[in-house]
């Protein structure tokens, strides 16, 4: 950049490094992140989820406790710290205890623990799975624990749920009305038509044949694109 001198030079000085004032850098706040060296506080916030399966007369209760990081700041966040599973049924006690310890260790390690959900939901019981109320298929008890963890991670904001647009919702409502007009309405207490088949995407018994195309009334998955 050229600077034009319009006045007479009466003195000059060569600046050195000592004459230049150092640029003051704004201090960045030290943000706390989840790691295995964090000291567990006396009180943790948590949620308990009840699981009732046809494989046992006793329910499972899944408790996930969370730690609040950077409380009272714009960077406040809630992260899972530990998980406990309790039941009157002691048949699965050994592997359930091992599973909770491993999951808790992954939580405390920090980073993105959301991969646990997909890994657990992909576990299939060799003796076969079961359908839950609403037509949702559960391939195993481990998968159902994975779904419970997924619900909790959505609750605290670690997983962002996929939301359908109003156009998609209206389209599915119209499809359902058309199907029920041809085949009769769904039975009371049944979320989707009785003739619906299992959707491979959302694992819900909600896929029906409409206009020569298999369409899921739950998630919108279509074989015709």
XYZ file of N, CA and C in Angstrom:
675
model
N 0.841 -1.194 0.000
C 0.000 0.000 0.000
C 0.877 1.246 0.000
N 0.642 2.190 -0.893
C 1.442 3.421 -1.007
C 0.838 4.535 -0.157
N 1.711 5.220 0.613
C 1.262 6.344 1.441
C 1.991 7.611 1.004
N 1.265 8.600 0.591
C 1.869 9.848 0.089
C 2.205 10.787 1.244
N 3.454 11.260 1.290
C 3.903 12.192 2.340
C 3.680 13.613 1.845
N 2.891 14.380 2.578
C 2.571 15.771 2.192
C 3.245 16.805 3.089
N 3.905 16.355 4.193
C 4.572 17.277 5.110
C 6.068 17.011 5.138
N 6.819 17.981 5.591
C 8.266 17.870 5.677
C 8.671 16.910 6.790
N 9.631 16.036 6.502
C 10.114 15.079 7.496
C 11.106 15.794 8.408
N 10.819 15.792 9.723
C 11.709 16.466 10.677
C 12.476 15.472 11.547
N 12.025 14.210 11.619
C 12.730 13.179 12.385
C 12.211 11.815 11.965
N 12.971 10.794 12.339
C 12.512 9.436 12.036
C 13.102 8.490 13.075
N 12.515 7.292 13.137
C 12.969 6.272 14.078
C 12.645 4.910 13.496
N 13.581 4.007 13.591
C 13.373 2.628 13.137
C 12.787 1.831 14.290
N 11.607 1.261 14.065
C 10.953 0.477 15.109
C 11.576 -0.910 15.227
N 11.739 -1.342 16.434
C 12.237 -2.700 16.722
C 11.092 -3.549 17.279
N 11.394 -4.804 17.503
C 10.374 -5.702 18.045
C 9.926 -5.273 19.435
N 10.859 -4.647 20.196
C 10.510 -4.218 21.546
C 9.536 -3.047 21.550
N 9.535 -2.267 20.466
C 8.648 -1.102 20.391
C 7.220 -1.473 20.000
N 7.075 -2.643 19.392
C 5.747 -3.073 18.929
C 5.014 -3.759 20.077
N 3.835 -3.234 20.413
C 3.055 -3.824 21.492
C 2.479 -5.162 21.036
N 2.635 -6.167 21.853
C 2.072 -7.475 21.474
C 0.543 -7.413 21.398
N 0.004 -8.101 20.415
C -1.448 -8.144 20.258
C -2.045 -9.023 21.350
N -2.962 -8.445 22.073
C -3.588 -9.193 23.155
C -4.604 -10.187 22.583
N -4.421 -11.433 22.912
C -5.331 -12.474 22.447
C -6.393 -12.732 23.500
N -7.613 -12.815 23.019
C -8.708 -13.096 23.936
C -8.558 -14.507 24.507
N -8.709 -14.583 25.810
C -8.582 -15.881 26.462
C -9.799 -16.747 26.134
N -9.513 -17.924 25.597
C -10.579 -18.859 25.277
C -10.991 -19.617 26.533
N -12.298 -19.705 26.795
C -12.727 -20.436 27.987
C -12.375 -21.917 27.891
N -11.970 -22.488 28.990
C -11.633 -23.907 29.020
C -12.922 -24.714 29.149
N -13.280 -25.434 28.076
C -14.519 -26.195 28.065
C -14.277 -27.605 28.581
N -15.165 -28.050 29.410
C -15.077 -29.390 29.983
C -15.739 -30.379 29.037
N -15.061 -31.467 28.735
C -15.613 -32.512 27.881
C -15.595 -33.838 28.635
N -16.439 -34.749 28.197
C -16.521 -36.043 28.864
C -15.232 -36.829 28.667
N -14.665 -37.314 29.769
C -13.482 -38.169 29.707
C -13.457 -39.049 30.941
N -12.664 -40.090 30.890
C -12.672 -41.097 31.959
C -12.022 -40.611 33.252
N -11.378 -39.426 33.229
C -10.744 -38.894 34.434
C -11.657 -37.965 35.225
N -12.865 -37.717 34.728
C -13.803 -36.854 35.451
C -14.238 -37.529 36.744
N -14.312 -36.749 37.794
C -14.753 -37.276 39.087
C -16.268 -37.336 39.124
N -16.803 -38.475 39.496
C -18.260 -38.623 39.544
C -18.830 -37.781 40.671
N -19.795 -36.883 40.368
C -20.426 -36.095 41.433
C -21.328 -36.971 42.299
N -21.725 -36.431 43.435
C -22.571 -37.195 44.361
C -23.956 -37.446 43.782
N -24.451 -36.492 42.989
C -25.804 -36.596 42.433
C -25.737 -36.468 40.911
N -26.404 -37.383 40.206
C -26.493 -37.342 38.745
C -27.954 -37.331 38.331
N -28.236 -36.655 37.226
C -29.579 -36.690 36.655
C -29.730 -37.955 35.824
N -30.901 -38.550 35.852
C -31.080 -39.781 35.087
C -32.519 -40.044 34.715
N -32.713 -41.065 33.885
C -34.042 -41.499 33.460
C -34.086 -43.020 33.489
N -35.261 -43.560 33.801
C -35.443 -45.012 33.844
C -36.477 -45.426 32.813
N -36.141 -46.457 32.032
C -37.012 -46.945 30.961
C -37.426 -48.383 31.274
N -38.719 -48.656 31.150
C -39.244 -49.989 31.428
C -39.384 -50.775 30.136
N -38.869 -51.996 30.134
C -38.964 -52.885 28.978
C -39.720 -54.138 29.397
N -40.801 -54.427 28.692
C -41.585 -55.640 28.959
C -41.588 -56.471 27.691
N -41.030 -57.666 27.765
C -40.931 -58.538 26.600
C -41.769 -59.797 26.817
N -42.215 -60.431 25.729
C -42.956 -61.686 25.858
C -42.056 -62.853 26.262
N -40.759 -62.629 26.304
C -39.822 -63.691 26.661
C -39.712 -63.898 28.169
N -40.234 -62.955 28.952
C -40.142 -63.061 30.407
C -41.345 -62.398 31.050
N -41.794 -62.947 32.174
C -42.920 -62.349 32.881
C -42.495 -61.121 33.683
N -41.185 -60.934 33.863
C -40.679 -59.800 34.624
C -40.088 -58.754 33.678
N -40.349 -57.504 33.979
C -39.855 -56.401 33.148
C -38.400 -56.078 33.482
N -37.732 -55.417 32.544
C -36.390 -54.892 32.765
C -36.493 -53.383 32.953
N -35.705 -52.852 33.871
C -35.693 -51.415 34.122
C -34.292 -50.891 33.815
N -34.222 -50.017 32.810
C -32.936 -49.482 32.356
C -32.802 -48.048 32.858
N -31.801 -47.797 33.679
C -31.552 -46.459 34.219
C -30.263 -45.914 33.621
N -30.341 -44.729 33.015
C -29.170 -44.058 32.446
C -28.980 -42.735 33.168
N -27.837 -42.571 33.811
C -27.513 -41.346 34.532
C -26.602 -40.463 33.690
N -26.839 -39.159 33.751
C -26.108 -38.198 32.927
C -25.308 -37.211 33.778
N -24.241 -36.702 33.173
C -23.440 -35.659 33.801
C -23.651 -34.359 33.024
N -23.776 -33.252 33.752
C -23.934 -31.938 33.136
C -22.551 -31.298 33.020
N -22.128 -31.031 31.794
C -20.831 -30.406 31.542
C -21.007 -28.912 31.301
N -20.059 -28.117 31.783
C -20.067 -26.658 31.623
C -21.394 -26.049 32.067
N -21.854 -26.369 33.293
C -23.157 -25.861 33.749
C -23.162 -24.333 33.862
N -24.297 -23.738 33.528
C -24.465 -22.304 33.654
C -23.794 -21.485 32.579
N -23.299 -22.123 31.507
C -22.641 -21.415 30.406
C -23.389 -21.714 29.107
N -23.103 -20.937 28.048
C -23.736 -21.243 26.750
C -23.318 -22.599 26.195
N -22.258 -23.189 26.760
C -21.745 -24.472 26.269
C -22.221 -25.642 27.135
N -23.236 -25.407 27.949
C -23.748 -26.481 28.810
C -24.301 -27.620 27.970
N -23.951 -28.834 28.344
C -24.456 -30.010 27.632
C -24.599 -31.170 28.599
N -25.481 -32.084 28.233
C -25.782 -33.259 29.068
C -25.279 -34.496 28.354
N -24.457 -35.278 29.031
C -23.863 -36.466 28.426
C -24.056 -37.680 29.335
N -24.332 -38.874 28.747
C -24.526 -40.079 29.565
C -23.237 -40.478 30.268
N -23.383 -40.917 31.501
C -22.209 -41.278 32.311
C -22.203 -42.759 32.687
N -23.383 -43.315 32.982
C -23.436 -44.717 33.413
C -24.816 -45.289 33.137
N -24.899 -46.616 33.083
C -26.164 -47.303 32.828
C -26.296 -48.488 33.767
N -27.515 -48.702 34.258
C -27.818 -49.849 35.117
C -29.059 -50.548 34.572
N -29.074 -51.875 34.647
C -30.237 -52.653 34.224
C -30.622 -53.586 35.371
N -31.884 -53.513 35.772
C -32.348 -54.310 36.907
C -33.619 -55.077 36.544
N -33.763 -56.269 37.100
C -34.951 -57.085 36.863
C -35.052 -58.177 37.924
N -36.275 -58.640 38.151
C -36.465 -59.781 39.049
C -35.990 -61.078 38.395
N -35.968 -61.072 37.065
C -35.522 -62.254 36.325
C -33.991 -62.297 36.322
N -33.417 -63.288 36.971
C -31.958 -63.402 37.087
C -31.347 -64.274 35.989
N -32.161 -64.694 35.020
C -31.680 -65.602 33.976
C -30.542 -64.977 33.162
N -30.643 -63.687 32.860
C -29.651 -63.021 32.024
C -28.698 -62.143 32.838
N -28.654 -62.342 34.150
C -27.909 -61.431 35.024
C -26.443 -61.286 34.622
N -25.794 -62.382 34.285
C -24.355 -62.367 34.032
C -23.995 -61.485 32.830
N -24.648 -61.719 31.678
C -24.286 -60.942 30.496
C -24.854 -59.529 30.551
N -25.977 -59.332 31.241
C -26.523 -57.985 31.392
C -25.571 -57.119 32.218
N -25.018 -57.680 33.294
C -24.066 -56.950 34.128
C -22.813 -56.590 33.332
N -22.314 -57.545 32.540
C -21.132 -57.272 31.719
C -21.431 -56.187 30.685
N -22.635 -56.239 30.099
C -23.020 -55.258 29.089
C -23.092 -53.853 29.675
N -23.678 -53.717 30.860
C -23.799 -52.394 31.472
C -22.429 -51.809 31.808
N -21.507 -52.652 32.244
C -20.163 -52.151 32.570
C -19.425 -51.679 31.321
N -19.582 -52.416 30.229
C -18.924 -52.016 28.976
C -19.516 -50.724 28.430
N -20.856 -50.627 28.456
C -21.507 -49.414 27.945
C -21.136 -48.206 28.795
N -21.118 -48.379 30.113
C -20.742 -47.278 31.008
C -19.313 -46.824 30.731
N -18.421 -47.779 30.459
C -17.026 -47.431 30.157
C -16.936 -46.616 28.867
N -17.751 -46.982 27.859
C -17.771 -46.233 26.602
C -18.320 -44.823 26.835
N -19.368 -44.700 27.645
C -19.927 -43.380 27.970
C -18.867 -42.479 28.589
N -18.145 -43.026 29.573
C -17.170 -42.210 30.311
C -15.920 -41.905 29.486
N -15.683 -42.690 28.460
C -14.514 -42.465 27.610
C -14.636 -41.159 26.838
N -15.890 -40.723 26.589
C -16.100 -39.495 25.840
C -16.229 -39.767 24.352
N -16.426 -38.695 23.588
C -16.600 -38.844 22.151
C -18.036 -39.204 21.802
N -18.243 -39.624 20.577
C -19.575 -39.950 20.081
C -19.911 -41.406 20.414
N -20.831 -41.592 21.364
C -21.222 -42.943 21.782
C -22.466 -43.431 21.045
N -22.919 -42.680 20.047
C -24.159 -43.032 19.351
C -24.026 -44.326 18.543
N -22.793 -44.715 18.225
C -22.603 -45.940 17.440
C -23.109 -47.174 18.196
N -23.171 -47.085 19.539
C -23.653 -48.209 20.332
C -25.081 -48.595 19.943
N -25.878 -47.588 19.624
C -27.283 -47.829 19.299
C -27.414 -48.749 18.092
N -26.752 -48.400 16.994
C -26.850 -49.202 15.779
C -26.255 -50.592 15.961
N -25.162 -50.686 16.715
C -24.541 -51.997 16.949
C -25.485 -52.914 17.723
N -26.165 -52.380 18.734
C -27.048 -53.197 19.563
C -28.350 -53.537 18.836
N -28.867 -52.591 18.052
C -30.107 -52.842 17.309
C -29.914 -53.895 16.228
N -28.666 -54.154 15.849
C -28.378 -55.136 14.800
C -28.129 -56.537 15.352
N -28.317 -56.740 16.669
C -28.115 -58.060 17.282
C -29.409 -58.874 17.167
N -29.314 -60.081 16.597
C -30.490 -60.937 16.392
C -30.391 -62.169 17.293
N -31.514 -62.507 17.898
C -31.602 -63.697 18.743
C -31.755 -64.922 17.843
N -30.907 -65.938 17.991
C -31.031 -67.138 17.151
C -32.356 -67.880 17.356
N -33.030 -67.640 18.483
C -34.316 -68.284 18.746
C -35.484 -67.469 18.173
N -35.171 -66.305 17.582
C -36.219 -65.491 16.980
C -36.558 -64.276 17.828
N -37.054 -63.244 17.173
C -37.440 -62.026 17.867
C -38.918 -62.025 18.207
N -39.470 -60.831 18.398
C -40.883 -60.715 18.781
C -41.402 -59.340 18.364
N -42.727 -59.245 18.251
C -43.373 -57.982 17.907
C -43.848 -57.298 19.185
N -43.625 -55.970 19.247
C -44.123 -55.189 20.353
C -45.443 -54.530 19.972
N -46.080 -53.899 20.915
C -47.329 -53.198 20.664
C -47.104 -52.120 19.616
N -47.970 -52.070 18.617
C -47.805 -51.114 17.539
C -47.173 -51.726 16.307
N -46.790 -53.010 16.404
C -46.241 -53.700 15.247
C -44.753 -53.547 15.046
N -44.037 -53.026 16.059
C -42.582 -52.857 15.939
C -41.900 -54.187 16.244
N -41.025 -54.619 15.343
C -40.330 -55.893 15.511
C -39.030 -55.706 16.267
N -38.826 -56.522 17.298
C -37.589 -56.517 18.067
C -36.842 -57.812 17.800
N -35.646 -57.731 17.173
C -34.918 -58.966 16.847
C -34.304 -59.652 18.054
N -34.153 -58.932 19.179
C -33.546 -59.533 20.365
C -33.740 -58.604 21.563
N -33.449 -59.130 22.754
C -33.504 -58.316 23.973
C -32.410 -57.253 23.949
N -31.239 -57.610 23.411
C -30.146 -56.642 23.295
C -30.565 -55.476 22.396
N -31.277 -55.787 21.315
C -31.747 -54.742 20.412
C -32.715 -53.803 21.117
N -33.562 -54.363 21.979
C -34.521 -53.508 22.693
C -33.809 -52.589 23.688
N -32.738 -53.083 24.302
C -31.927 -52.216 25.164
C -31.316 -51.096 24.320
N -30.905 -51.439 23.087
C -30.370 -50.432 22.173
C -31.392 -49.366 21.841
N -32.661 -49.781 21.639
C -33.728 -48.816 21.362
C -33.957 -47.895 22.560
N -33.844 -48.441 23.768
C -34.015 -47.623 24.973
C -32.897 -46.582 25.078
N -31.665 -46.988 24.782
C -30.545 -46.052 24.794
C -30.741 -44.979 23.729
N -31.253 -45.396 22.555
C -31.516 -44.433 21.485
C -32.538 -43.390 21.933
N -33.600 -43.826 22.607
C -34.611 -42.888 23.107
C -33.994 -41.884 24.069
N -33.088 -42.363 24.912
C -32.452 -41.464 25.882
C -31.524 -40.468 25.187
N -30.752 -40.930 24.223
C -29.836 -40.036 23.509
C -30.605 -38.990 22.703
N -31.785 -39.343 22.221
C -32.638 -38.357 21.557
C -33.160 -37.350 22.577
N -33.489 -37.839 23.768
C -34.024 -36.977 24.819
C -33.023 -35.906 25.252
N -31.739 -36.260 25.318
C -30.736 -35.290 25.765
C -30.072 -34.553 24.601
N -30.503 -34.852 23.379
C -30.036 -34.086 22.223
C -28.810 -34.615 21.518
N -28.323 -35.798 21.877
C -27.155 -36.356 21.202
C -27.515 -36.931 19.838
N -28.745 -37.413 19.688
C -29.235 -37.908 18.404
C -30.386 -37.022 17.972
N -30.301 -36.489 16.771
C -31.356 -35.651 16.232
C -32.358 -36.537 15.483
N -33.599 -36.606 15.945
C -34.584 -37.461 15.266
C -34.928 -36.936 13.884
N -35.127 -37.875 12.956
C -35.526 -37.497 11.605
C -37.022 -37.184 11.596
N -37.340 -35.978 11.171
C -38.733 -35.548 11.154
C -39.258 -35.517 9.717
N -40.489 -36.031 9.552
C -41.123 -35.987 8.246
C -41.723 -34.600 8.009
N -41.728 -34.182 6.776
C -42.335 -32.904 6.421
C -43.862 -33.028 6.467
N -44.541 -31.883 6.506
C -46.007 -31.893 6.507
C -46.541 -32.562 5.238
N -45.841 -32.366 4.119
C -46.262 -32.996 2.859
C -46.216 -34.517 2.971
N -45.129 -35.047 3.585
C -45.011 -36.499 3.745
C -46.093 -37.041 4.676
N -46.375 -36.308 5.769
C -47.404 -36.748 6.710
C -48.774 -36.780 6.046
N -49.084 -35.749 5.286
C -50.382 -35.705 4.593
C -50.493 -36.816 3.561
N -49.373 -37.099 2.873
C -49.366 -38.161 1.864
C -49.652 -39.515 2.509
N -49.008 -39.799 3.657
C -49.212 -41.076 4.343
C -50.622 -41.185 4.905
N -51.179 -40.065 5.398
C -52.559 -40.082 5.901
C -53.534 -40.413 4.781
N -53.296 -39.836 3.605
C -54.164 -40.121 2.457
C -54.051 -41.580 2.028
N -52.808 -42.106 2.017
C -52.585 -43.506 1.650
C -53.308 -44.443 2.624
N -53.244 -44.107 3.896
C -53.867 -44.960 4.904
C -55.394 -44.957 4.748
N -55.962 -43.777 4.502
C -57.411 -43.689 4.322
C -57.855 -44.478 3.094
N -57.063 -44.408 2.014
C -57.385 -45.155 0.803
C -57.347 -46.658 1.066
N -56.316 -47.108 1.786
C -56.157 -48.538 2.071
C -57.298 -49.028 2.959
N -57.638 -48.249 3.996
C -58.700 -48.671 4.909
C -60.064 -48.641 4.232
N -60.224 -47.742 3.249
C -61.489 -47.696 2.508
C -61.682 -48.960 1.665
N -60.577 -49.562 1.200
C -60.631 -50.761 0.371
C -60.649 -52.044 1.203
N -59.923 -52.053 2.318
C -59.733 -53.292 3.086
C -60.324 -53.240 4.492
N -60.961 -52.142 4.857
C -61.520 -52.021 6.194
C -60.563 -51.321 7.139
N -61.123 -50.699 8.176
C -60.315 -49.938 9.126
C -59.522 -50.870 10.035
N -58.458 -50.311 10.625
C -57.616 -51.079 11.535
C -58.390 -51.419 12.799
N -58.077 -52.567 13.383
C -58.740 -52.966 14.613
C -58.359 -52.019 15.739
N -59.229 -51.931 16.730
C -58.992 -51.039 17.872
C -57.727 -51.459 18.612
N -56.864 -50.489 18.895
C -55.611 -50.771 19.587
C -54.485 -51.175 18.661
N -54.788 -51.310 17.369
C -53.771 -51.685 16.377
C -53.356 -50.436 15.611
N -52.064 -50.148 15.618
C -51.582 -48.901 15.034
C -51.708 -48.877 13.521
N -51.512 -50.040 12.872
C -51.527 -50.092 11.411
C -52.425 -51.232 10.939
N -52.829 -51.222 9.654
C -53.736 -52.257 9.145
C -53.226 -53.674 9.398
N -54.148 -54.597 9.586
C -53.800 -55.983 9.896
C -53.028 -56.638 8.760
N -53.302 -56.240 7.505
C -52.645 -56.841 6.350
C -51.280 -56.245 6.067
N -50.846 -55.285 6.875
C -49.533 -54.661 6.658
C -48.424 -55.667 6.940
N -47.313 -55.518 6.228
C -46.152 -56.390 6.421
C -44.998 -55.570 6.986
N -43.946 -56.279 7.351
C -42.824 -55.640 8.031
C -42.016 -54.751 7.085
N -41.709 -53.532 7.542
C -40.871 -52.607 6.785
C -39.414 -52.847 7.170
N -38.547 -53.042 6.189
C -37.145 -53.320 6.465
C -36.391 -52.102 6.988
N -36.933 -50.902 6.769
C -36.243 -49.691 7.200
C -36.503 -49.357 8.670
N -37.782 -49.353 9.076
C -38.110 -48.954 10.456
C -38.517 -50.130 11.334
N -38.477 -51.357 10.790
C -38.810 -52.584 11.540
C -40.203 -52.522 12.159
N -41.144 -51.910 11.438
C -42.523 -51.808 11.902
C -43.447 -52.488 10.894
N -44.435 -53.204 11.401
C -45.388 -53.897 10.541
C -46.391 -52.871 10.016
N -45.951 -52.089 9.007
C -46.767 -50.977 8.527
C -46.693 -50.787 7.015
N -46.116 -51.745 6.296
C -45.964 -51.592 4.852
C -47.150 -52.240 4.132
N -47.813 -51.455 3.259
C -48.994 -51.945 2.549
C -48.808 -51.731 1.050
N -49.575 -52.484 0.277
C -49.531 -52.366 -1.183
C -50.597 -51.388 -1.638
N -50.146 -50.272 -2.225
C -51.054 -49.254 -2.721
C -50.634 -48.838 -4.121
N -51.573 -48.872 -5.072
C -51.296 -48.472 -6.454
C -50.114 -49.238 -7.043
N -50.027 -50.520 -6.682
C -48.957 -51.355 -7.210
C -47.599 -51.087 -6.601
N -47.556 -50.378 -5.462
C -46.279 -50.015 -4.842
C -46.340 -50.255 -3.336
N -45.328 -50.926 -2.792
C -45.260 -51.154 -1.350
C -44.800 -49.874 -0.656
N -45.644 -49.368 0.265
C -45.349 -48.115 0.959
C -45.533 -48.308 2.458
N -44.585 -47.810 3.250
C -44.661 -47.913 4.709
C -45.456 -46.733 5.251
N -46.502 -47.010 6.024
C -47.336 -45.958 6.603
C -46.713 -45.350 7.851
N -45.585 -45.908 8.290
C -44.922 -45.388 9.488
C -43.795 -44.423 9.164
N -42.892 -44.825 8.255
C -41.714 -43.992 7.962
C -41.720 -43.432 6.546
N -42.645 -43.901 5.698
C -42.720 -43.381 4.333
C -41.853 -44.111 3.322
N -41.157 -45.156 3.735
C -40.321 -45.927 2.819
C -41.182 -46.488 1.696
N -40.691 -46.367 0.449
C -41.449 -46.828 -0.703
C -40.547 -47.638 -1.633
N -41.068 -48.751 -2.125
C -40.320 -49.572 -3.063
C -40.231 -48.924 -4.448
N -41.059 -47.910 -4.657
C -41.048 -47.217 -5.948
C -40.233 -45.917 -5.916
N -39.570 -45.670 -4.792
C -38.755 -44.463 -4.672
C -39.594 -43.254 -4.379
